[in-house]
Coordinates of C-alpha atoms in Angstrom, one line a residue:
Chain T
T1 CA -41.7 11.5 -10.7
Q2 CA -38.0 11.5 -11.7
L3 CA -37.2 14.4 -14.0
L4 CA -34.2 12.7 -15.4
E5 CA -34.2 9.0 -16.0
Q6 CA -30.9 7.3 -16.2
S7 CA -30.3 3.8 -17.8
P8 CA -29.1 1.3 -17.2
Q9 CA -28.7 1.8 -13.4
F10 CA -25.9 -0.8 -13.2
L11 CA -23.5 -1.9 -15.9
S12 CA -20.7 -4.3 -15.6
I13 CA -18.3 -5.0 -18.6
Q14 CA -14.9 -6.2 -19.5
E15 CA -12.1 -4.0 -20.4
G16 CA -12.0 -3.2 -24.1
E17 CA -15.7 -3.2 -24.7
N18 CA -17.8 -0.3 -25.8
L19 CA -20.9 1.0 -23.9
T20 CA -23.7 3.6 -24.0
V21 CA -25.4 5.1 -21.2
Y22 CA -28.7 7.3 -21.5
C23 CA -30.2 10.3 -19.8
N24 CA -33.8 10.8 -20.7
S25 CA -36.5 13.3 -19.8
S26 CA -39.8 14.4 -20.9
S27 CA -38.9 17.9 -20.1
V28 CA -36.6 20.4 -22.2
F29 CA -33.4 21.5 -20.8
S30 CA -31.3 24.6 -21.7
S31 CA -28.2 22.6 -21.0
L32 CA -27.1 19.3 -19.7
Q33 CA -23.9 18.1 -17.9
W34 CA -22.2 15.0 -17.3
Y35 CA -20.3 14.2 -14.1
R36 CA -18.2 11.1 -12.9
Q37 CA -18.2 10.2 -9.2
E38 CA -15.6 7.7 -8.1
P39 CA -15.9 5.9 -4.7
G40 CA -15.2 8.2 -1.6
E41 CA -15.1 11.3 -3.8
G42 CA -17.5 14.0 -5.2
P43 CA -18.8 14.2 -8.8
V44 CA -16.4 15.7 -11.2
L45 CA -17.6 17.6 -14.3
L46 CA -16.7 16.0 -17.6
V47 CA -18.7 18.1 -20.1
T48 CA -21.4 20.5 -20.7
V49 CA -23.7 20.3 -23.8
V50 CA -25.8 23.3 -24.6
T51 CA -27.1 22.9 -28.3
G52 CA -29.6 20.5 -29.6
G53 CA -27.7 17.8 -31.6
E54 CA -24.4 18.8 -30.2
V55 CA -21.7 16.1 -29.8
K56 CA -18.6 16.6 -27.8
K57 CA -15.7 14.2 -27.5
L58 CA -13.5 13.8 -24.6
K59 CA -10.7 11.2 -25.5
R60 CA -12.7 7.8 -25.6
L61 CA -15.9 9.6 -24.2
T62 CA -18.5 10.8 -26.8
F63 CA -21.4 12.9 -25.4
Q64 CA -24.4 13.8 -27.4
F65 CA -27.3 16.1 -26.7
G66 CA -30.5 15.3 -28.3
D67 CA -32.1 17.4 -31.0
A68 CA -35.1 18.3 -28.8
R69 CA -32.8 18.9 -25.8
K70 CA -34.7 16.3 -23.7
D71 CA -32.1 13.4 -23.6
S72 CA -28.5 12.8 -23.9
S73 CA -26.1 9.8 -24.2
L74 CA -22.6 9.0 -23.2
H75 CA -20.5 6.4 -25.3
I76 CA -17.3 5.0 -24.0
T77 CA -15.1 3.4 -26.5
A78 CA -12.7 0.5 -25.5
A79 CA -13.6 1.1 -21.6
Q80 CA -10.7 0.8 -19.1
P81 CA -11.0 0.1 -15.5
G82 CA -10.2 3.7 -14.7
D83 CA -13.6 4.6 -16.2
T84 CA -15.2 2.7 -13.4
G85 CA -17.5 5.1 -11.4
L86 CA -21.1 6.6 -11.0
Y87 CA -21.9 8.6 -14.1
L88 CA -24.6 11.3 -13.5
C89 CA -26.4 13.7 -15.7
A90 CA -27.7 17.0 -14.6
G91 CA -30.0 19.3 -16.4
V92 CA -30.6 22.9 -16.2
R93 CA -34.3 23.9 -16.7
P94 CA -35.2 26.7 -19.4
G95 CA -36.0 30.0 -17.8
E96 CA -34.0 29.4 -14.7
T97 CA -31.3 31.9 -14.3
S98 CA -29.8 30.3 -11.2
G99 CA -27.0 27.8 -11.1
S100 CA -29.0 26.2 -8.2
R101 CA -31.3 24.8 -10.6
L102 CA -29.6 21.8 -11.6
T103 CA -31.5 18.5 -11.7
F104 CA -29.7 15.4 -11.2
G105 CA -30.5 11.9 -12.4
E106 CA -29.8 8.8 -10.1
G107 CA -26.8 7.9 -12.2
T108 CA -25.3 4.8 -13.8
Q109 CA -23.0 2.7 -11.9
L110 CA -20.2 1.5 -14.2
T111 CA -17.7 -1.2 -13.4
V112 CA -15.0 -2.0 -15.9
N113 CA -13.3 -5.4 -15.1
P114 CA -9.8 -5.9 -16.1
Chain S
E1 CA -8.3 17.8 -6.4
T2 CA -11.2 20.0 -7.2
G3 CA -10.3 23.1 -5.0
V4 CA -13.2 22.2 -2.6
T5 CA -12.3 20.6 0.8
Q6 CA -14.6 19.0 3.2
T7 CA -14.1 18.0 6.9
P8 CA -14.4 15.7 8.4
R9 CA -14.7 12.9 5.8
H10 CA -16.5 10.5 8.0
L11 CA -18.6 11.3 10.9
V12 CA -20.7 9.0 13.3
M13 CA -23.0 10.5 15.6
G14 CA -25.8 9.7 18.0
M15 CA -29.4 11.2 17.7
T16 CA -28.8 13.7 20.6
N17 CA -25.4 14.8 19.4
K18 CA -24.4 18.2 17.9
K19 CA -21.9 18.3 15.3
S20 CA -20.9 20.6 12.2
L21 CA -19.7 19.9 8.9
K22 CA -17.1 22.3 7.2
C23 CA -16.6 23.1 3.5
E24 CA -13.8 25.4 2.1
Q25 CA -13.4 26.3 -1.5
H26 CA -10.1 27.8 -3.0
L27 CA -11.4 28.7 -6.4
G28 CA -12.5 32.3 -5.7
H29 CA -16.2 31.4 -6.3
N30 CA -19.2 33.2 -5.0
A31 CA -21.9 30.6 -4.8
M32 CA -21.7 27.5 -2.5
Y33 CA -24.3 24.6 -2.1
W34 CA -24.8 21.8 0.2
Y35 CA -26.2 18.5 -1.2
K36 CA -27.3 15.2 0.3
Q37 CA -26.5 11.9 -1.5
S38 CA -28.4 9.0 -0.5
A39 CA -28.3 5.5 -2.0
K40 CA -30.5 4.9 -5.0
K41 CA -31.7 8.5 -5.1
P42 CA -30.7 11.7 -6.9
L43 CA -28.6 14.3 -5.5
E44 CA -30.9 16.5 -3.4
L45 CA -30.1 20.3 -3.3
M46 CA -30.4 21.4 0.4
F47 CA -29.1 25.1 0.5
V48 CA -27.6 27.5 -1.8
Y49 CA -25.5 30.6 -0.7
S50 CA -24.6 33.6 -3.1
L51 CA -22.1 36.1 -1.8
E52 CA -22.7 34.8 1.8
E53 CA -26.4 35.2 1.6
R54 CA -28.7 32.1 1.5
V55 CA -30.7 32.2 -1.7
E56 CA -32.4 28.8 -1.5
N57 CA -33.6 26.5 1.1
N58 CA -35.2 23.3 -0.3
S59 CA -37.7 22.6 2.5
V60 CA -34.8 21.1 4.6
P61 CA -35.7 20.2 8.2
S62 CA -34.6 22.7 10.9
R63 CA -32.1 20.0 12.4
F64 CA -30.0 21.1 9.5
S65 CA -28.7 24.7 9.9
P66 CA -26.4 26.2 7.6
E67 CA -23.9 29.0 8.0
C68 CA -21.8 30.9 5.4
P69 CA -19.4 33.3 7.2
N70 CA -17.7 34.4 4.0
S71 CA -17.7 33.2 0.3
S72 CA -15.1 30.7 1.0
H73 CA -16.4 28.9 3.8
L74 CA -19.7 27.1 4.5
F75 CA -20.8 25.0 7.4
L76 CA -23.8 22.7 8.1
H77 CA -24.5 22.4 11.7
L78 CA -26.3 19.3 12.8
H79 CA -28.4 18.4 15.8
T80 CA -31.0 15.9 16.8
L81 CA -30.7 13.9 13.6
Q82 CA -32.6 10.9 12.7
P83 CA -31.1 7.6 11.2
E84 CA -32.6 8.5 7.8
D85 CA -30.3 11.5 7.8
S86 CA -27.4 9.0 7.3
A87 CA -25.9 9.9 3.7
L88 CA -23.0 11.4 1.9
Y89 CA -23.2 15.1 2.4
L90 CA -21.4 17.1 -0.6
C91 CA -20.4 20.7 -0.6
A92 CA -20.1 22.4 -4.1
S93 CA -19.2 25.9 -5.5
S94 CA -19.6 27.8 -8.6
R95 CA -18.4 31.0 -10.1
G96 CA -21.8 32.6 -9.3
A97 CA -25.5 31.2 -8.6
E98 CA -26.6 33.2 -11.6
D99 CA -24.1 32.9 -14.3
S100 CA -22.4 29.7 -13.8
Y101 CA -24.0 26.1 -13.9
E102 CA -20.8 24.2 -13.5
Q103 CA -20.4 23.2 -10.2
Y104 CA -17.4 21.8 -8.3
F105 CA -17.6 19.3 -5.7
G106 CA -15.8 18.3 -2.5
P107 CA -15.2 14.7 -1.5
G108 CA -18.2 14.8 0.9
T109 CA -18.7 13.8 4.4
R110 CA -20.0 10.3 5.0
L111 CA -22.4 10.8 7.9
T112 CA -23.9 7.9 9.9
V113 CA -26.4 8.7 12.5
T114 CA -27.0 5.9 15.2

């Protein structure tokens, strides 16, 4: 059973469109991170959300942590080809004190066509 | 450039070969990690080192042997691998295994076992 489910798995859109990707779980997380991975590179941390209901903005990207801290969403406004990549969410389980306790989702592969 | 480098970037090896992957971090971090990334599967944590001591081994087969000679360098020694071991192997570091969940990834080594 996958602890973190990401949807959709694949998304192909035109430049300028808006999109939302989701990261869902039946488990509670003390914090959740979003990474973007471009082809041939490792994942790069975009944001960490900690508080239930928290919203963080990074230019055209808006991240939200669910009130119950079981889910998160990433909304991109006016997508650009440079946004293309694999978006990964990763959660830290409560009670774990080690940074090794990150659980990753399978990712959403986003392609933004010019 | 995340401050974590990995060599080689690509490696093709036969099942009877012995090879090593190298990771170096220039961030002054105390924790280092090896992950395996396969197609359509979440990132799998393999090993965690904190201050050069292995603190976690996630039931990884003995044909994978990690080594951490100091807090800046991490190796993954490979021998008698199987074709299903073909994957992207990612190294990551963080400030500490206990107090930082934000991990910085290298670009990975794309391994193909023939």
